[in-house]
Short mmCIF file of C-alpha atoms and ligand atoms in Angstrom, two decimals:
data_model
loop_
_atom_site.label_atom_id
_atom_site.label_comp_id
_atom_site.label_asym_id
_atom_site.label_seq_id
_atom_site.Cartn_x
_atom_site.Cartn_y
_atom_site.Cartn_z
CA UNK A 1 104.23 76.89 66.70
CA UNK A 2 101.72 79.48 67.91
CA UNK A 3 103.05 82.91 68.96
CA UNK A 4 101.38 85.33 71.49
CA UNK A 5 99.80 88.36 69.85
CA UNK A 6 99.48 90.93 72.75
CA UNK A 7 96.93 93.09 70.69
CA UNK A 8 94.74 90.05 69.81
CA UNK A 9 95.12 87.13 72.39
CA UNK A 10 93.74 87.27 75.85
CA UNK A 11 96.72 86.68 78.09
CA UNK A 12 98.15 86.97 81.62
CA UNK A 13 101.03 89.10 82.60
CA UNK A 14 103.12 88.78 85.84
CA UNK A 15 103.49 91.66 88.26
CA UNK A 16 107.24 91.52 89.10
CA UNK A 17 106.70 93.82 92.05
CA UNK A 18 103.80 91.81 93.71
CA UNK A 19 104.21 88.32 92.13
CA UNK A 20 100.52 88.56 91.25
CA UNK A 21 99.05 88.07 87.62
CA UNK A 22 96.76 90.41 85.62
CA UNK A 23 94.53 89.21 82.84
CA UNK A 24 94.64 91.40 79.63
CA UNK A 25 91.80 91.19 77.10
CA UNK A 26 92.81 93.46 74.21
CA UNK A 27 89.80 92.51 71.90
CA UNK A 28 87.20 93.92 74.45
CA UNK A 29 88.09 97.66 74.11
CA UNK A 30 85.22 98.32 71.70
CA UNK A 31 82.41 97.08 73.96
CA UNK A 32 79.56 99.50 74.50
CA UNK A 33 79.08 101.35 77.91
CA UNK A 34 75.56 101.71 79.49
CA UNK A 35 76.73 101.86 82.94
CA UNK A 36 77.48 104.69 85.48
CA UNK A 37 78.58 108.04 84.06
CA UNK A 38 80.78 109.89 86.59
CA UNK A 39 80.00 113.61 87.73
CA UNK A 40 82.71 115.90 86.20
CA UNK A 41 84.33 117.98 88.81
CA UNK A 42 83.78 121.86 88.85
CA UNK A 43 86.02 123.53 86.12
CA UNK A 44 86.92 126.77 87.96
CA UNK A 45 87.80 126.80 91.65
CA UNK A 46 88.57 130.07 93.63
CA UNK A 47 92.15 130.67 94.77
CA UNK A 48 90.67 131.06 98.40
CA UNK A 49 87.50 129.17 99.68
CA UNK A 50 86.16 130.34 103.03
CA UNK A 51 84.60 126.99 103.69
CA UNK A 52 87.84 124.93 103.01
CA UNK A 53 89.50 123.36 106.16
CA UNK A 54 92.81 123.52 104.27
CA UNK A 55 92.92 127.02 103.14
CA UNK A 56 95.25 129.50 105.12
CA UNK A 57 93.71 131.09 108.15
CA UNK A 58 90.57 128.66 108.10
CA UNK A 59 89.18 126.63 111.08
CA UNK A 60 89.58 122.77 110.98
CA UNK A 61 87.63 120.24 112.92
CA UNK A 62 87.80 120.54 116.66
CA UNK A 63 88.31 124.38 116.44
CA UNK A 64 92.00 124.38 115.33
CA UNK A 65 92.97 127.11 112.89
CA UNK A 66 95.45 126.95 110.04
CA UNK A 67 98.20 129.54 110.05
CA UNK A 68 98.51 132.06 107.06
CA UNK A 69 101.09 129.61 105.43
CA UNK A 70 102.77 130.66 102.16
CA UNK A 71 104.05 127.47 100.85
CA UNK A 72 103.50 123.92 102.31
CA UNK A 73 101.80 123.31 105.61
CA UNK A 74 101.87 120.05 107.60
CA UNK A 75 99.47 119.07 110.46
CA UNK A 76 98.49 116.04 112.35
CA UNK A 77 95.21 114.48 110.88
CA UNK A 78 92.39 115.44 113.10
CA UNK A 79 90.88 112.16 112.37
CA UNK A 80 94.02 110.03 112.52
CA UNK A 81 93.53 106.39 111.71
CA UNK A 82 96.69 105.62 113.74
CA UNK A 83 97.69 106.83 117.18
CA UNK A 84 101.27 106.91 118.54
CA UNK A 85 100.25 105.79 122.04
CA UNK A 86 98.80 102.36 120.92
CA UNK A 87 100.77 99.39 122.43
CA UNK A 88 102.03 97.07 119.58
CA UNK A 89 101.01 93.87 121.42
CA UNK A 90 99.74 90.72 119.86
CA UNK A 91 96.27 89.12 120.61
CA UNK A 92 95.36 85.56 119.68
CA UNK A 93 92.30 83.36 120.29
CA UNK A 94 93.00 79.72 119.43
CA UNK A 95 95.14 80.73 116.45
CA UNK A 96 92.09 81.44 114.55
CA UNK A 97 91.41 84.91 115.70
CA UNK A 98 94.51 87.25 115.41
CA UNK A 99 95.14 90.85 116.02
CA UNK A 100 98.04 93.21 116.85
CA UNK A 101 97.90 96.80 118.23
CA UNK A 102 99.11 99.27 115.50
CA UNK A 103 100.77 102.40 116.76
CA UNK A 104 101.36 105.19 114.17
CA UNK A 105 101.01 108.81 113.16
CA UNK A 106 98.66 110.28 110.34
CA UNK A 107 99.37 113.80 108.88
CA UNK A 108 98.21 115.92 106.06
CA UNK A 109 100.52 117.92 103.92
CA UNK A 110 99.04 121.04 102.03
CA UNK A 111 101.06 121.56 98.84
CA UNK A 112 100.16 125.28 98.43
CA UNK A 113 98.00 127.86 99.90
CA UNK A 114 96.18 128.22 96.67
CA UNK A 115 92.83 126.23 96.73
CA UNK A 116 92.60 126.19 92.96
CA UNK A 117 96.05 124.59 92.05
CA UNK A 118 97.20 121.08 91.47
CA UNK A 119 100.73 119.55 91.06
CA UNK A 120 100.07 119.95 87.30
CA UNK A 121 99.60 123.64 87.64
CA UNK A 122 101.97 124.59 90.37
CA UNK A 123 105.38 126.00 89.25
CA UNK A 124 108.55 123.85 89.64
CA UNK A 125 109.86 125.93 92.50
CA UNK A 126 106.74 125.27 94.46
CA UNK A 127 106.60 121.53 93.74
CA UNK A 128 110.32 121.50 94.67
CA UNK A 129 109.23 122.92 98.24
CA UNK A 130 106.77 119.98 98.31
CA UNK A 131 109.47 117.53 97.59
CA UNK A 132 111.68 119.04 100.37
CA UNK A 133 108.56 118.74 102.67
CA UNK A 134 108.12 114.97 101.84
CA UNK A 135 111.69 114.40 102.62
CA UNK A 136 111.53 116.24 105.95
CA UNK A 137 108.50 114.23 107.00
CA UNK A 138 109.94 110.99 105.86
CA UNK A 139 113.24 111.57 107.82
CA UNK A 140 111.40 112.77 111.11
CA UNK A 141 108.85 109.90 111.12
CA UNK A 142 111.39 107.16 110.14
CA UNK A 143 113.49 108.00 113.02
CA UNK A 144 110.82 107.23 115.66
CA UNK A 145 111.41 103.72 117.27
CA UNK A 146 107.71 102.75 116.89
CA UNK A 147 107.67 103.66 113.17
CA UNK A 148 108.79 101.01 110.60
CA UNK A 149 107.09 102.19 107.46
CA UNK A 150 106.22 105.66 106.22
CA UNK A 151 103.60 105.80 103.48
CA UNK A 152 103.13 109.09 101.67
CA UNK A 153 100.04 109.11 99.24
CA UNK A 154 97.88 111.52 97.41
CA UNK A 155 94.18 110.99 96.66
CA UNK A 156 93.08 113.30 93.70
CA UNK A 157 89.54 113.78 92.87
CA UNK A 158 86.07 112.90 94.21
CA UNK A 159 86.12 109.67 92.32
CA UNK A 160 88.89 108.43 94.47
CA UNK A 161 87.27 109.55 97.60
CA UNK A 162 89.18 112.69 98.02
CA UNK A 163 87.27 115.04 100.40
CA UNK A 164 88.59 118.31 99.14
CA UNK A 165 90.14 119.68 96.02
CA UNK A 166 92.73 121.82 97.85
CA UNK A 167 95.95 120.33 96.78
CA UNK A 168 97.23 118.11 99.56
CA UNK A 169 98.45 114.61 100.43
CA UNK A 170 98.57 112.36 103.47
CA UNK A 171 101.33 110.41 105.32
CA UNK A 172 100.54 107.44 107.47
CA UNK A 173 103.38 106.21 109.30
CA UNK A 174 103.13 102.90 111.36
CA UNK A 175 104.63 100.02 113.20
CA UNK A 176 104.08 96.99 110.91
CA UNK A 177 104.76 96.64 107.12
CA UNK A 178 101.59 97.25 105.07
CA UNK A 179 100.45 94.33 102.69
CA UNK A 180 101.56 95.93 99.57
CA UNK A 181 105.02 96.69 101.12
CA UNK A 182 105.35 93.14 102.29
CA UNK A 183 104.67 91.75 98.87
CA UNK A 184 107.06 94.22 97.12
CA UNK A 185 109.71 93.51 99.77
CA UNK A 186 109.52 89.71 99.10
CA UNK A 187 109.67 90.07 95.23
CA UNK A 188 112.63 92.42 95.30
CA UNK A 189 114.44 90.25 97.95
CA UNK A 190 113.83 87.13 95.75
CA UNK A 191 115.10 88.75 92.69
CA UNK A 192 118.16 90.10 94.32
CA UNK A 193 118.87 86.59 95.64
CA UNK A 194 118.33 84.75 92.28
CA UNK A 195 119.85 87.35 90.00
CA UNK A 196 122.40 89.19 92.20
CA UNK A 197 121.05 92.48 90.77
CA UNK A 198 118.18 94.94 91.53
CA UNK A 199 114.80 94.20 90.10
CA UNK A 200 113.83 97.75 89.37
CA UNK A 201 117.31 98.78 88.00
CA UNK A 202 117.07 95.88 85.60
CA UNK A 203 113.40 96.63 84.69
CA UNK A 204 113.80 100.29 83.98
CA UNK A 205 116.76 99.66 81.82
CA UNK A 206 114.70 97.03 79.81
CA UNK A 207 111.73 99.62 79.52
CA UNK A 208 114.16 102.36 78.36
CA UNK A 209 115.46 100.04 75.72
CA UNK A 210 112.08 98.82 74.52
CA UNK A 211 110.55 102.17 74.56
CA UNK A 212 106.85 101.12 73.87
CA UNK A 213 105.72 101.61 77.45
CA UNK A 214 107.63 104.71 78.15
CA UNK A 215 105.79 107.73 79.02
CA UNK A 216 108.15 110.50 80.17
CA UNK A 217 111.74 110.72 81.29
CA UNK A 218 114.46 112.99 82.46
CA UNK A 219 118.08 112.58 83.64
CA UNK A 220 117.11 110.99 87.00
CA UNK A 221 113.67 109.40 86.59
CA UNK A 222 111.48 107.72 84.10
CA UNK A 223 107.82 106.82 84.17
CA UNK A 224 106.31 103.96 82.34
CA UNK A 225 102.96 102.06 81.90
CA UNK A 226 104.21 98.92 83.54
CA UNK A 227 103.99 95.81 81.56
CA UNK A 228 101.76 94.45 84.31
CA UNK A 229 99.58 97.56 84.79
CA UNK A 230 96.03 97.04 86.21
CA UNK A 231 94.36 100.46 86.05
CA UNK A 232 93.87 101.73 82.34
CA UNK A 233 96.43 104.51 82.70
CA UNK A 234 98.54 103.39 85.59
CA UNK A 235 102.02 104.54 85.60
CA UNK A 236 105.20 103.51 87.54
CA UNK A 237 107.79 106.35 88.14
CA UNK A 238 111.36 104.91 88.86
CA UNK A 239 114.57 106.60 89.98
CA UNK A 240 117.48 105.76 87.64
CA UNK A 241 119.82 105.53 90.62
CA UNK A 242 119.48 102.66 93.07
CA UNK A 243 117.89 104.55 95.90
CA UNK A 244 115.86 103.00 98.68
CA UNK A 245 114.13 106.28 99.86
CA UNK A 246 113.52 109.84 99.22
CA UNK A 247 115.97 111.22 101.72
CA UNK A 248 118.77 109.91 99.51
CA UNK A 249 117.88 112.31 96.71
CA UNK A 250 120.57 114.55 95.63
CA UNK A 251 119.88 118.27 95.08
CA UNK A 252 119.56 117.58 91.39
CA UNK A 253 117.23 114.55 91.89
CA UNK A 254 115.02 116.63 94.16
CA UNK A 255 114.63 119.10 91.22
CA UNK A 256 114.28 116.28 88.69
CA UNK A 257 111.61 114.53 90.73
CA UNK A 258 109.51 117.81 90.96
CA UNK A 259 110.00 118.25 87.09
CA UNK A 260 108.97 114.71 86.18
CA UNK A 261 105.95 114.78 88.49
CA UNK A 262 104.62 118.00 86.81
CA UNK A 263 105.22 116.67 83.35
CA UNK A 264 103.44 113.39 84.10
CA UNK A 265 100.52 114.76 85.84
CA UNK A 266 100.03 117.37 83.08
CA UNK A 267 99.84 114.64 80.46
CA UNK A 268 97.29 112.99 82.62
CA UNK A 269 95.07 116.27 82.84
CA UNK A 270 95.52 116.77 79.08
CA UNK A 271 94.34 113.22 78.21
CA UNK A 272 90.51 114.03 78.79
CA UNK A 273 91.01 117.67 79.51
CA UNK A 274 89.95 117.27 83.05
CA UNK A 275 91.66 117.36 86.46
CA UNK A 276 92.69 113.79 86.29
CA UNK A 277 91.64 111.68 89.47
CA UNK A 278 94.27 109.24 90.78
CA UNK A 279 95.72 107.67 93.81
CA UNK A 280 99.39 107.99 93.94
CA UNK A 281 101.95 106.87 96.51
CA UNK A 282 105.73 106.36 97.18
CA UNK A 283 107.11 102.96 97.79
CA UNK A 284 110.35 102.76 99.60
CA UNK A 285 112.47 100.91 102.01
CA UNK A 286 111.08 100.05 105.56
CA UNK A 287 112.63 102.31 108.19
CA UNK A 288 113.13 99.69 111.00
CA UNK A 289 116.84 100.14 110.89
CA UNK A 290 117.59 97.32 108.49
CA UNK A 291 119.77 98.12 105.31
CA UNK A 292 117.23 96.83 102.59
CA UNK A 293 119.65 96.91 99.76
CA UNK A 294 117.01 95.19 97.48
CA UNK A 295 114.58 98.20 97.91
CA UNK A 296 114.45 100.63 94.87
CA UNK A 297 112.29 103.86 95.37
CA UNK A 298 109.34 104.23 93.06
CA UNK A 299 106.01 105.84 92.83
CA UNK A 300 102.65 104.28 91.71
CA UNK A 301 99.90 106.24 89.97
CA UNK A 302 96.56 104.40 89.98
CA UNK A 303 94.07 106.47 88.04
CA UNK A 304 90.50 105.00 87.67
CA UNK A 305 89.38 106.79 84.34
CA UNK A 306 89.06 104.44 81.28
CA UNK A 307 87.88 105.90 78.10
CA UNK A 308 86.70 109.48 78.91
CA UNK A 309 86.41 112.00 81.79
CA UNK A 310 83.15 110.31 82.85
CA UNK A 311 83.79 106.60 82.41
CA UNK A 312 85.82 104.82 84.97
CA UNK A 313 87.15 101.33 85.44
CA UNK A 314 85.56 99.35 88.24
CA UNK A 315 87.28 96.61 90.19
CA UNK A 316 84.36 94.28 90.90
CA UNK A 317 83.03 90.97 89.73
CA UNK A 318 85.93 88.78 88.33
CA UNK A 319 88.44 91.35 89.79
CA UNK A 320 87.21 90.94 93.32
CA UNK A 321 86.77 87.25 93.17
CA UNK A 322 89.48 85.98 90.85
CA UNK A 323 92.01 88.40 89.41
CA UNK A 324 92.45 91.93 88.08
CA UNK A 325 91.69 92.41 84.26
CA UNK A 326 92.30 95.06 81.62
CA UNK A 327 91.10 95.81 78.13
CA UNK A 328 93.31 98.46 76.78
CA UNK A 329 96.91 97.13 76.66
CA UNK A 330 99.60 98.94 78.61
CA UNK A 331 101.32 99.65 75.24
CA UNK A 332 98.25 101.37 73.84
CA UNK A 333 97.97 103.49 77.07
CA UNK A 334 101.48 104.52 76.95
CA UNK A 335 101.10 105.56 73.35
CA UNK A 336 98.15 107.79 74.23
CA UNK A 337 100.05 109.39 77.16
CA UNK A 338 103.08 109.87 75.00
CA UNK A 339 101.03 111.78 72.34
CA UNK A 340 99.93 114.31 75.06
CA UNK A 341 101.31 117.92 75.31
CA UNK A 342 103.21 118.87 78.31
CA UNK A 343 101.62 122.26 78.34
CA UNK A 344 98.37 122.18 80.60
CA UNK A 345 95.08 122.38 78.63
CA UNK A 346 93.96 125.38 80.94
CA UNK A 347 97.00 127.32 79.98
CA UNK A 348 96.87 127.11 76.29
CA UNK A 349 96.31 130.40 74.34
CA UNK A 350 93.99 130.68 71.43
P1 H2U B 401 91.56 113.27 101.66
O1 H2U B 401 92.99 113.32 101.18
O2 H2U B 401 91.04 111.84 101.51
O3 H2U B 401 90.81 114.21 101.16
O4 H2U B 401 91.87 113.55 103.22
C1 H2U B 401 91.86 114.66 104.01
C2 H2U B 401 92.14 114.37 105.29
O5 H2U B 401 92.04 115.63 106.08
C3 H2U B 401 91.31 113.22 106.00
O6 H2U B 401 92.17 112.24 106.25
C4 H2U B 401 91.60 115.14 107.36
C5 H2U B 401 90.67 113.96 107.17
O7 H2U B 401 90.73 113.21 108.33
N1 H2U B 401 90.91 116.34 107.99
C6 H2U B 401 91.50 116.83 109.11
O8 H2U B 401 92.55 116.44 109.58
N2 H2U B 401 90.80 118.08 109.76
C7 H2U B 401 89.65 118.65 109.25
O9 H2U B 401 89.24 119.54 109.75
C8 H2U B 401 88.88 118.04 108.10
C9 H2U B 401 89.65 116.77 107.44
ZN1 ZN B 402 91.38 125.44 100.21
#
């Protein structure tokens, strides 16, 4: 009987969290590239930038001024995509045209007063302060009656549409469950019903045993290139303990989360010796008051770079019209990330 060779045969892999398939075409990694070459971000930034709308003391849109903050700083997005006063009412024309009002809140969290730093280059104490801020924001927003989901995410790099290199993330909290959360909710609930167990508890233990997709781990968390990764160097960061959301972190888990984030993003930056662009976000239980025992906290990192600092993966053509596809296998991507140093390339002596 023929057996499947992951390094040779085109194959499909199932994403357990979404129920969707990805096509893997390992034999295509050597194809030539004559397409778009990305512009590299500037290598050196100033610690303070007079024109930056996130730096301490500077003016933002609409004339508001940032305080002279010293660690993290949170403000309501001046161009919020969601507004609290919106009525969550349904609208329907002939069951063909459907809409619902979507109340919510959008905030920006600055990680540091330093314009030139990133999570990879901040010290652990400063990242720990960011973790505490994420938790405070989650708790505060989740307690509001019209907020049923809190999405914390970071866009890094111009390539990901980030408007400003100043280290920051966003929080969008709203009334209805976003699409990705609905898919993951359904898959985690199905698994729990079928297996009487947690999907991600079982998955991380399998990945820890197999080892080939593991990138970095500590006592409380581990990061893998998931078996079903779509982006070339995508990772999934999972808590070892069965936690639904970040406010359940112990003191030790808060520290360990800061530590593993720094180690993971340092490896990313070292891969092509560039401030590695990505979209990263936390997935956690909905906060509509339900218990959600099936939900297991995790973080997705979706970086677009493919084989150098200037060649990115595009999600077009087949991906838009049929399904996502990748060339490099997740196992090969994990091996590359495992080889990387955890000392940032800009901080190496010599
Ligand atoms: P990025 O993470 O995509 O760079 O977004 C930064 C956010 O900052 C963006 O959502 C907001 C934008 O609306 N912003 C303000 O709230 N005030 C400003 O003065 C400029 C940008
Ligand atoms: Zn700045």
